[in-house]
Amino acid sequence: MNVNNKPCRTIWPDPTRPEIIHIIDQRQLPHRFEVEELRTLTDFVTAIRDMHVRGAGLIGATAGFAMYAALASHEGLPDQRVLLQAAAALVAARPTARNLAWAVERQLAAITAEPDRGRWQATAFAEACAIADEDADFCRRIGEHGLAIIQAISEKKGGAEVNILTHCNAGWLAFVDYGSATAPIYAAQAAGIPVHVWVDETRPWLQGAKLTAWELGQQGVAHTLIADNTGGHLMQHGLVDLVIVGTDRTTRSGDVANKIGTYLKALAAKDNNVPFYVALPSSTFDWEIRDGVAEIPIEQRPGAEILAITGQTASGSLATVRIAPIDTQTANYAFDVTPARLVTGLITERGVCQANEAAILALYPETR
Ligand code: MRU
């Protein structure tokens, strides 16, 4: 998508020095647009763990390049041990998003299928690029399928503006391009359908206020930032036509883990008959599990994220200030699980389906 009217992805190899991978340091947005260079496995693990990059699709794509970096920075002929150590460090960096382990497993399979260890580095680079390109392509297709949903609502409203609520950032910044929840919105905008997005600020990391508001602004999509608990009120007053969110891990039965607070939005949507859609590429499905509440690992992050807040001062510098008493106990759960029964439909790269095992497996019969 665009940054200052120029197309940009969230991760890309340097065109002349392929040992360098570029990312946007998302901790600086929206105040600064800074590109960071990653070279070593440690650089990549730090970037994922400390959220220089974040969002399910993007941490998957970053892990793909990290496996390449682990080989590129290894002296001598690499062996299985190098691969497995890198894989373990990456998977441990963040536990909830399925795309991370999925990309690592895909890399391990591609690299070890190459019998010539001298070619492992080149194989890993090609696979990392393929993972990133596929992520972008799948999100583009999610946009095409989700467009039909927005189009139908727009027609029902006689062409009046469609109001979409989203939580967190499942935009292009959470993927390689387009985003999952935002792809249908961008497709609707391109089709000339008037859309307006309610952007949940998304405490405590503020992905909505910092990232979604910024990227929608860059694409010229009308949007309004709201405090996290506003959605229910808006729905009661008919001001939300549909909700579209992303997901970090979805079970084969359609339970959905997403940023903390998503579950409450789904409950409010159900109570107010507002359609609640979840957009995801197939790399987010965890085909091994059915019960999301019992089986999806929920990341707990440092309490400092709740105790303090970072923003820009009047002089333009970034500053962190404390907002709670110094010795306050915290619990910082990063995700929650929305049961499938609250989900109107899943928007995937293969089409839209109901959130139940039969419907999901009808779209993905190879996972039966
Ligand atoms: O902690 P984050 O920012 O990596 O969380 C991921 C998210 O942004 C959301 O949960 C998002 O809605 C799904 S990721 C496509």
Coordinates of C-alpha atoms and ligand atoms in Angstrom, one line a residue:
M1 CA 0.0 0.0 0.0
N2 CA 1.1 3.6 -0.1
V3 CA 3.3 5.6 2.2
N4 CA 3.3 9.3 1.1
N5 CA 1.7 8.1 -2.2
K6 CA 4.5 5.6 -2.9
P7 CA 3.9 1.9 -2.9
C8 CA 5.6 0.1 0.0
R9 CA 5.6 -3.3 1.6
T10 CA 6.3 -4.0 5.2
I11 CA 9.4 -6.2 4.6
W12 CA 11.7 -6.5 1.6
P13 CA 15.2 -7.7 0.8
D14 CA 17.8 -5.1 -0.2
P15 CA 17.9 -5.1 -4.0
T16 CA 21.7 -5.1 -4.2
R17 CA 22.7 -6.6 -0.8
P18 CA 20.4 -9.6 -0.3
E19 CA 22.0 -10.4 3.1
I20 CA 20.1 -7.3 4.4
I21 CA 16.4 -7.4 4.9
H22 CA 14.5 -4.1 5.4
I23 CA 11.5 -3.7 7.7
I24 CA 9.5 -0.7 8.9
D25 CA 10.1 -0.1 12.6
Q26 CA 6.5 0.0 13.7
R27 CA 7.3 1.1 17.2
Q28 CA 8.0 4.6 15.7
L29 CA 4.7 5.0 13.8
P30 CA 2.8 7.2 13.3
H31 CA 5.3 9.8 14.4
R32 CA 8.3 8.6 12.4
F33 CA 8.7 6.4 9.4
E34 CA 11.9 4.5 10.0
V35 CA 13.3 1.6 8.0
E36 CA 15.5 -0.8 9.9
E37 CA 18.0 -3.3 8.5
L38 CA 18.0 -6.9 9.8
R39 CA 21.0 -9.2 9.2
T40 CA 21.4 -11.8 11.9
L41 CA 19.1 -14.3 13.5
T42 CA 19.3 -12.2 16.7
D43 CA 18.2 -9.1 14.9
F44 CA 15.2 -11.0 13.6
V45 CA 14.2 -12.5 16.9
T46 CA 14.5 -9.2 18.7
A47 CA 12.4 -7.5 16.0
I48 CA 9.6 -10.0 16.3
R49 CA 9.7 -10.3 20.2
D50 CA 9.9 -6.5 20.8
M51 CA 7.4 -5.7 18.1
H52 CA 9.5 -3.7 15.6
V53 CA 7.3 -5.9 13.3
R54 CA 4.0 -7.3 14.5
G55 CA 0.8 -8.8 13.1
A56 CA 0.3 -12.4 12.2
G57 CA 1.2 -12.4 8.5
L58 CA 4.2 -10.1 8.9
I59 CA 5.8 -12.0 11.8
G60 CA 5.4 -15.1 9.6
A61 CA 7.1 -13.4 6.6
T62 CA 9.8 -12.1 8.9
A63 CA 10.4 -15.6 10.3
G64 CA 10.8 -16.8 6.7
F65 CA 13.6 -14.3 6.1
A66 CA 15.0 -15.1 9.5
M67 CA 15.6 -18.7 8.6
Y68 CA 17.5 -17.4 5.5
A69 CA 19.5 -15.0 7.7
A70 CA 20.5 -17.8 10.1
L71 CA 22.0 -19.7 7.1
A72 CA 23.5 -16.5 5.5
S73 CA 25.4 -15.5 8.7
H74 CA 26.6 -19.1 9.4
E75 CA 30.2 -19.8 8.7
G76 CA 30.9 -23.1 6.8
L77 CA 28.4 -25.6 5.6
P78 CA 25.2 -25.5 7.7
D79 CA 23.7 -28.6 9.2
Q80 CA 20.3 -29.5 10.8
R81 CA 21.4 -28.2 14.1
V82 CA 21.7 -24.6 12.7
L83 CA 18.2 -24.8 11.3
L84 CA 16.6 -26.3 14.4
Q85 CA 18.2 -23.8 16.7
A86 CA 17.0 -20.9 14.6
A87 CA 13.5 -22.4 14.3
A88 CA 13.2 -22.8 18.1
A89 CA 14.4 -19.2 18.8
L90 CA 11.9 -17.8 16.3
V91 CA 8.9 -19.9 17.4
A92 CA 9.5 -18.9 21.1
A93 CA 9.6 -15.2 20.2
R94 CA 5.8 -14.8 20.1
P95 CA 3.4 -17.7 21.0
T96 CA -0.1 -16.9 19.7
A97 CA 0.0 -16.1 16.0
R98 CA 0.0 -19.4 14.0
N99 CA 1.7 -17.8 11.0
L100 CA 5.1 -17.6 12.8
A101 CA 5.4 -21.4 13.3
W102 CA 3.8 -22.1 9.9
A103 CA 6.4 -20.1 8.1
V104 CA 9.2 -21.7 10.1
E105 CA 7.8 -25.2 9.3
R106 CA 7.5 -24.3 5.6
Q107 CA 11.1 -23.1 5.5
L108 CA 12.4 -26.3 7.3
A109 CA 10.6 -28.5 4.8
A110 CA 11.8 -26.5 1.8
I111 CA 15.4 -26.3 3.0
T112 CA 15.8 -29.9 4.0
A113 CA 14.3 -31.1 0.7
E114 CA 17.4 -29.7 -0.9
P115 CA 20.1 -32.5 -0.7
D116 CA 23.0 -30.1 -1.5
R117 CA 23.7 -28.2 1.8
G118 CA 25.7 -25.7 -0.3
R119 CA 22.4 -24.6 -1.8
W120 CA 20.4 -24.3 1.5
Q121 CA 21.0 -20.5 1.7
A122 CA 19.7 -19.9 -1.9
T123 CA 16.7 -22.2 -1.3
A124 CA 15.8 -20.4 2.0
F125 CA 16.0 -17.0 0.3
A126 CA 13.7 -18.1 -2.6
E127 CA 11.3 -19.7 -0.1
A128 CA 11.2 -16.5 2.1
C129 CA 10.4 -14.4 -1.0
A130 CA 7.7 -16.9 -1.9
I131 CA 6.2 -16.7 1.6
A132 CA 6.1 -12.9 1.5
D133 CA 4.7 -12.8 -2.1
E134 CA 2.0 -15.4 -1.2
D135 CA 1.0 -13.4 1.9
A136 CA 0.5 -10.3 -0.2
D137 CA -1.4 -12.2 -2.9
F138 CA -3.7 -14.0 -0.4
C139 CA -4.5 -10.7 1.3
R140 CA -5.3 -9.2 -2.1
R141 CA -7.7 -12.1 -2.7
I142 CA -9.3 -11.7 0.7
G143 CA -10.1 -8.1 -0.4
E144 CA -11.9 -9.4 -3.6
H145 CA -14.0 -11.8 -1.6
G146 CA -14.8 -9.4 1.2
L147 CA -15.7 -6.7 -1.3
A148 CA -18.9 -8.6 -2.1
I149 CA -20.0 -8.3 1.6
I150 CA -19.5 -4.6 1.7
Q151 CA -21.1 -4.2 -1.8
A152 CA -24.3 -6.0 -0.6
I153 CA -24.6 -3.8 2.5
S154 CA -24.0 -0.7 0.4
E155 CA -26.8 -1.7 -2.0
K156 CA -29.1 -2.4 0.9
K157 CA -28.4 1.1 2.2
G158 CA -29.1 2.7 -1.2
G159 CA -25.4 3.6 -1.7
A160 CA -25.1 5.4 1.6
E161 CA -21.8 5.2 3.4
V162 CA -21.0 1.8 4.9
N163 CA -19.7 2.0 8.5
I164 CA -17.2 -0.7 9.4
L165 CA -15.7 -1.2 12.9
T166 CA -12.3 -2.8 13.3
H167 CA -10.2 -3.7 16.3
C168 CA -6.4 -3.6 16.5
N169 CA -4.4 -3.5 13.2
A170 CA -5.1 -6.2 10.7
G171 CA -4.1 -3.8 8.0
W172 CA -1.1 -4.0 5.6
L173 CA 1.2 -3.2 8.4
A174 CA 0.2 -6.6 10.0
F175 CA 1.0 -8.4 6.7
V176 CA 3.3 -7.9 3.8
D177 CA 0.7 -5.8 1.8
Y178 CA -3.1 -5.1 1.7
G179 CA -3.9 -6.5 5.2
S180 CA -6.6 -9.0 6.0
A181 CA -9.4 -7.0 7.7
T182 CA -8.5 -3.9 5.6
A183 CA -8.2 -5.6 2.2
P184 CA -12.0 -5.6 1.7
I185 CA -12.1 -1.9 2.8
Y186 CA -9.4 -0.9 0.3
A187 CA -11.2 -3.0 -2.4
A188 CA -14.5 -1.2 -1.6
Q189 CA -12.7 2.2 -1.8
A190 CA -11.3 1.2 -5.2
A191 CA -14.7 0.2 -6.4
G192 CA -16.1 3.6 -5.5
I193 CA -18.2 2.5 -2.5
P194 CA -18.3 5.1 0.3
V195 CA -16.9 3.5 3.4
H196 CA -16.1 4.9 6.9
V197 CA -14.1 2.9 9.5
W198 CA -14.5 3.1 13.3
V199 CA -11.0 2.5 14.6
D200 CA -10.7 1.0 18.1
E201 CA -7.7 2.5 19.8
T202 CA -6.7 -1.0 21.0
R203 CA -5.1 -0.7 24.4
P204 CA -2.5 -1.2 25.6
W205 CA -0.2 -1.2 22.6
L206 CA -2.6 1.1 20.7
Q207 CA -2.2 -0.6 17.3
G208 CA -5.5 1.0 16.3
A209 CA -4.6 4.6 17.3
K210 CA -1.0 4.4 16.1
L211 CA -1.1 2.0 13.1
T212 CA -4.7 1.6 11.7
A213 CA -5.4 5.3 11.8
W214 CA -2.1 6.0 10.1
E215 CA -2.5 3.5 7.3
L216 CA -6.1 4.4 6.6
G217 CA -5.1 8.0 6.5
Q218 CA -2.3 7.2 4.1
Q219 CA -4.8 5.5 1.7
G220 CA -7.4 8.3 2.1
V221 CA -10.0 6.1 3.7
A222 CA -12.5 8.0 6.0
H223 CA -12.1 6.9 9.6
T224 CA -12.8 7.9 13.2
L225 CA -10.7 6.9 16.1
I226 CA -12.7 5.7 19.1
A227 CA -11.8 4.6 22.7
D228 CA -11.9 0.9 23.0
N229 CA -15.2 0.6 24.8
T230 CA -17.2 2.7 22.4
G231 CA -18.2 0.0 19.9
G232 CA -21.2 -1.3 21.9
H233 CA -22.7 2.1 22.1
L234 CA -22.3 2.7 18.4
M235 CA -23.9 -0.6 17.6
Q236 CA -26.9 0.1 19.8
H237 CA -27.4 3.3 17.8
G238 CA -27.2 1.7 14.4
L239 CA -23.9 3.3 13.6
V240 CA -22.0 0.1 12.7
D241 CA -23.0 -1.8 9.6
L242 CA -20.5 -4.6 10.1
V243 CA -17.4 -5.5 12.0
I244 CA -14.3 -6.9 10.2
V245 CA -11.3 -8.0 12.3
G246 CA -8.2 -10.1 11.7
T247 CA -7.0 -13.1 13.6
D248 CA -3.7 -14.5 14.9
R249 CA -4.8 -18.1 15.1
T250 CA -8.1 -19.8 14.1
T251 CA -9.0 -23.4 14.9
R252 CA -10.3 -25.8 12.4
S253 CA -13.8 -25.4 13.9
G254 CA -13.7 -21.6 13.5
D255 CA -12.8 -20.3 17.0
V256 CA -10.7 -17.1 16.5
A257 CA -7.9 -15.6 18.6
N258 CA -7.4 -11.9 18.0
K259 CA -6.2 -8.9 19.9
I260 CA -7.5 -8.6 23.5
G261 CA -11.0 -7.1 23.4
T262 CA -12.2 -8.7 20.2
Y263 CA -14.4 -11.1 22.1
L264 CA -16.3 -8.2 23.7
K265 CA -16.9 -6.6 20.3
A266 CA -18.3 -9.9 19.0
L267 CA -20.7 -10.2 22.0
A268 CA -21.9 -6.6 21.3
A269 CA -22.3 -7.4 17.6
K270 CA -24.3 -10.5 18.4
D271 CA -26.6 -8.6 20.7
N272 CA -27.2 -5.9 18.1
N273 CA -27.5 -8.1 15.0
V274 CA -24.4 -6.6 13.5
P275 CA -22.5 -9.0 11.1
F276 CA -19.1 -9.9 12.6
Y277 CA -16.6 -11.1 10.0
V278 CA -13.0 -12.3 10.5
A279 CA -10.5 -12.1 7.6
L280 CA -7.6 -14.4 7.4
P281 CA -5.2 -16.1 5.0
S282 CA -5.0 -19.9 5.4
S283 CA -1.5 -19.6 7.1
T284 CA -3.4 -18.5 10.2
F285 CA -5.4 -21.7 10.6
D286 CA -4.2 -24.1 13.2
W287 CA -5.5 -27.4 11.7
E288 CA -4.5 -29.4 14.8
I289 CA -6.9 -27.8 17.2
R290 CA -10.7 -27.4 17.6
D291 CA -11.3 -25.7 21.0
G292 CA -9.8 -22.2 20.8
V293 CA -10.4 -21.2 24.5
A294 CA -8.8 -24.3 25.8
E295 CA -6.0 -24.8 23.2
I296 CA -4.8 -21.5 21.8
P297 CA -1.7 -20.2 23.7
I298 CA -2.4 -16.6 24.8
E299 CA 0.6 -14.4 25.1
Q300 CA 1.1 -12.4 28.2
R301 CA 3.2 -9.3 27.7
P302 CA 5.1 -7.0 30.2
G303 CA 3.0 -5.0 32.6
A304 CA 5.0 -1.9 31.6
E305 CA 2.7 -1.7 28.5
I306 CA -0.3 -1.0 30.8
L307 CA 1.5 1.0 33.4
A308 CA 2.9 3.5 30.9
I309 CA 2.1 5.1 27.6
T310 CA 4.4 6.3 24.8
G311 CA 3.7 9.2 22.5
Q312 CA 5.0 12.4 20.9
T313 CA 5.7 15.5 23.0
A314 CA 4.9 19.0 21.9
S315 CA 8.6 19.4 20.9
G316 CA 8.4 16.4 18.6
S317 CA 10.4 13.8 20.6
L318 CA 9.0 10.5 21.7
A319 CA 8.4 10.1 25.4
T320 CA 7.0 7.4 27.8
V321 CA 5.1 8.5 30.8
R322 CA 3.7 6.5 33.7
I323 CA -0.1 6.4 34.1
A324 CA -0.6 4.1 37.1
P325 CA 0.7 4.0 40.6
I326 CA 4.3 2.7 40.6
D327 CA 3.6 -0.6 42.5
T328 CA 0.3 -1.6 40.7
Q329 CA 0.0 -5.2 39.9
T330 CA -0.8 -5.9 36.2
A331 CA -2.1 -8.7 34.0
N332 CA -1.4 -8.0 30.3
Y333 CA -3.1 -10.7 28.2
A334 CA -2.4 -9.8 24.5
F335 CA -5.2 -11.8 22.9
D336 CA -8.6 -13.4 23.6
V337 CA -10.6 -16.0 21.8
T338 CA -14.0 -15.4 20.1
P339 CA -16.0 -18.6 19.8
A340 CA -17.1 -19.6 16.3
R341 CA -20.8 -19.2 17.3
L342 CA -20.3 -15.4 17.5
V343 CA -18.6 -15.2 14.0
T344 CA -20.8 -14.5 11.0
G345 CA -18.3 -15.6 8.5
L346 CA -14.6 -16.1 7.7
I347 CA -13.2 -14.2 4.7
T348 CA -10.3 -16.2 3.3
E349 CA -8.2 -16.2 0.1
R350 CA -10.4 -19.0 -1.2
G351 CA -13.8 -17.3 -0.4
V352 CA -16.1 -16.6 2.4
C353 CA -17.4 -19.4 4.6
Q354 CA -19.2 -20.0 7.8
A355 CA -17.1 -20.4 11.0
N356 CA -17.6 -24.2 11.4
E357 CA -15.5 -27.2 10.6
A358 CA -17.6 -28.5 7.7
A359 CA -17.6 -25.2 5.9
I360 CA -13.9 -24.5 6.5
L361 CA -12.9 -28.0 5.3
A362 CA -15.1 -27.6 2.2
L363 CA -12.8 -24.6 1.3
Y364 CA -9.7 -26.5 2.4
P365 CA -10.4 -30.2 1.6
E366 CA -6.7 -31.0 1.6
T367 CA -6.6 -30.6 5.4
R368 CA -9.3 -33.2 6.1
Ligands
MRU1 O1 0.3 -7.9 19.0 P1 0.2 -7.8 17.6 O2 0.1 -6.4 17.1 O3 1.2 -8.6 16.8 O4 -1.2 -8.4 17.3 C1 -1.7 -8.8 16.1 C2 -2.7 -8.0 15.7 O5 -2.4 -6.9 15.2 C3 -4.1 -8.3 15.8 O6 -4.5 -9.3 16.7 C4 -4.7 -8.4 14.5 O7 -6.0 -8.1 14.6 C5 -4.6 -9.8 13.8 S1 -3.0 -10.0 13.1 C6 -3.5 -10.1 11.5

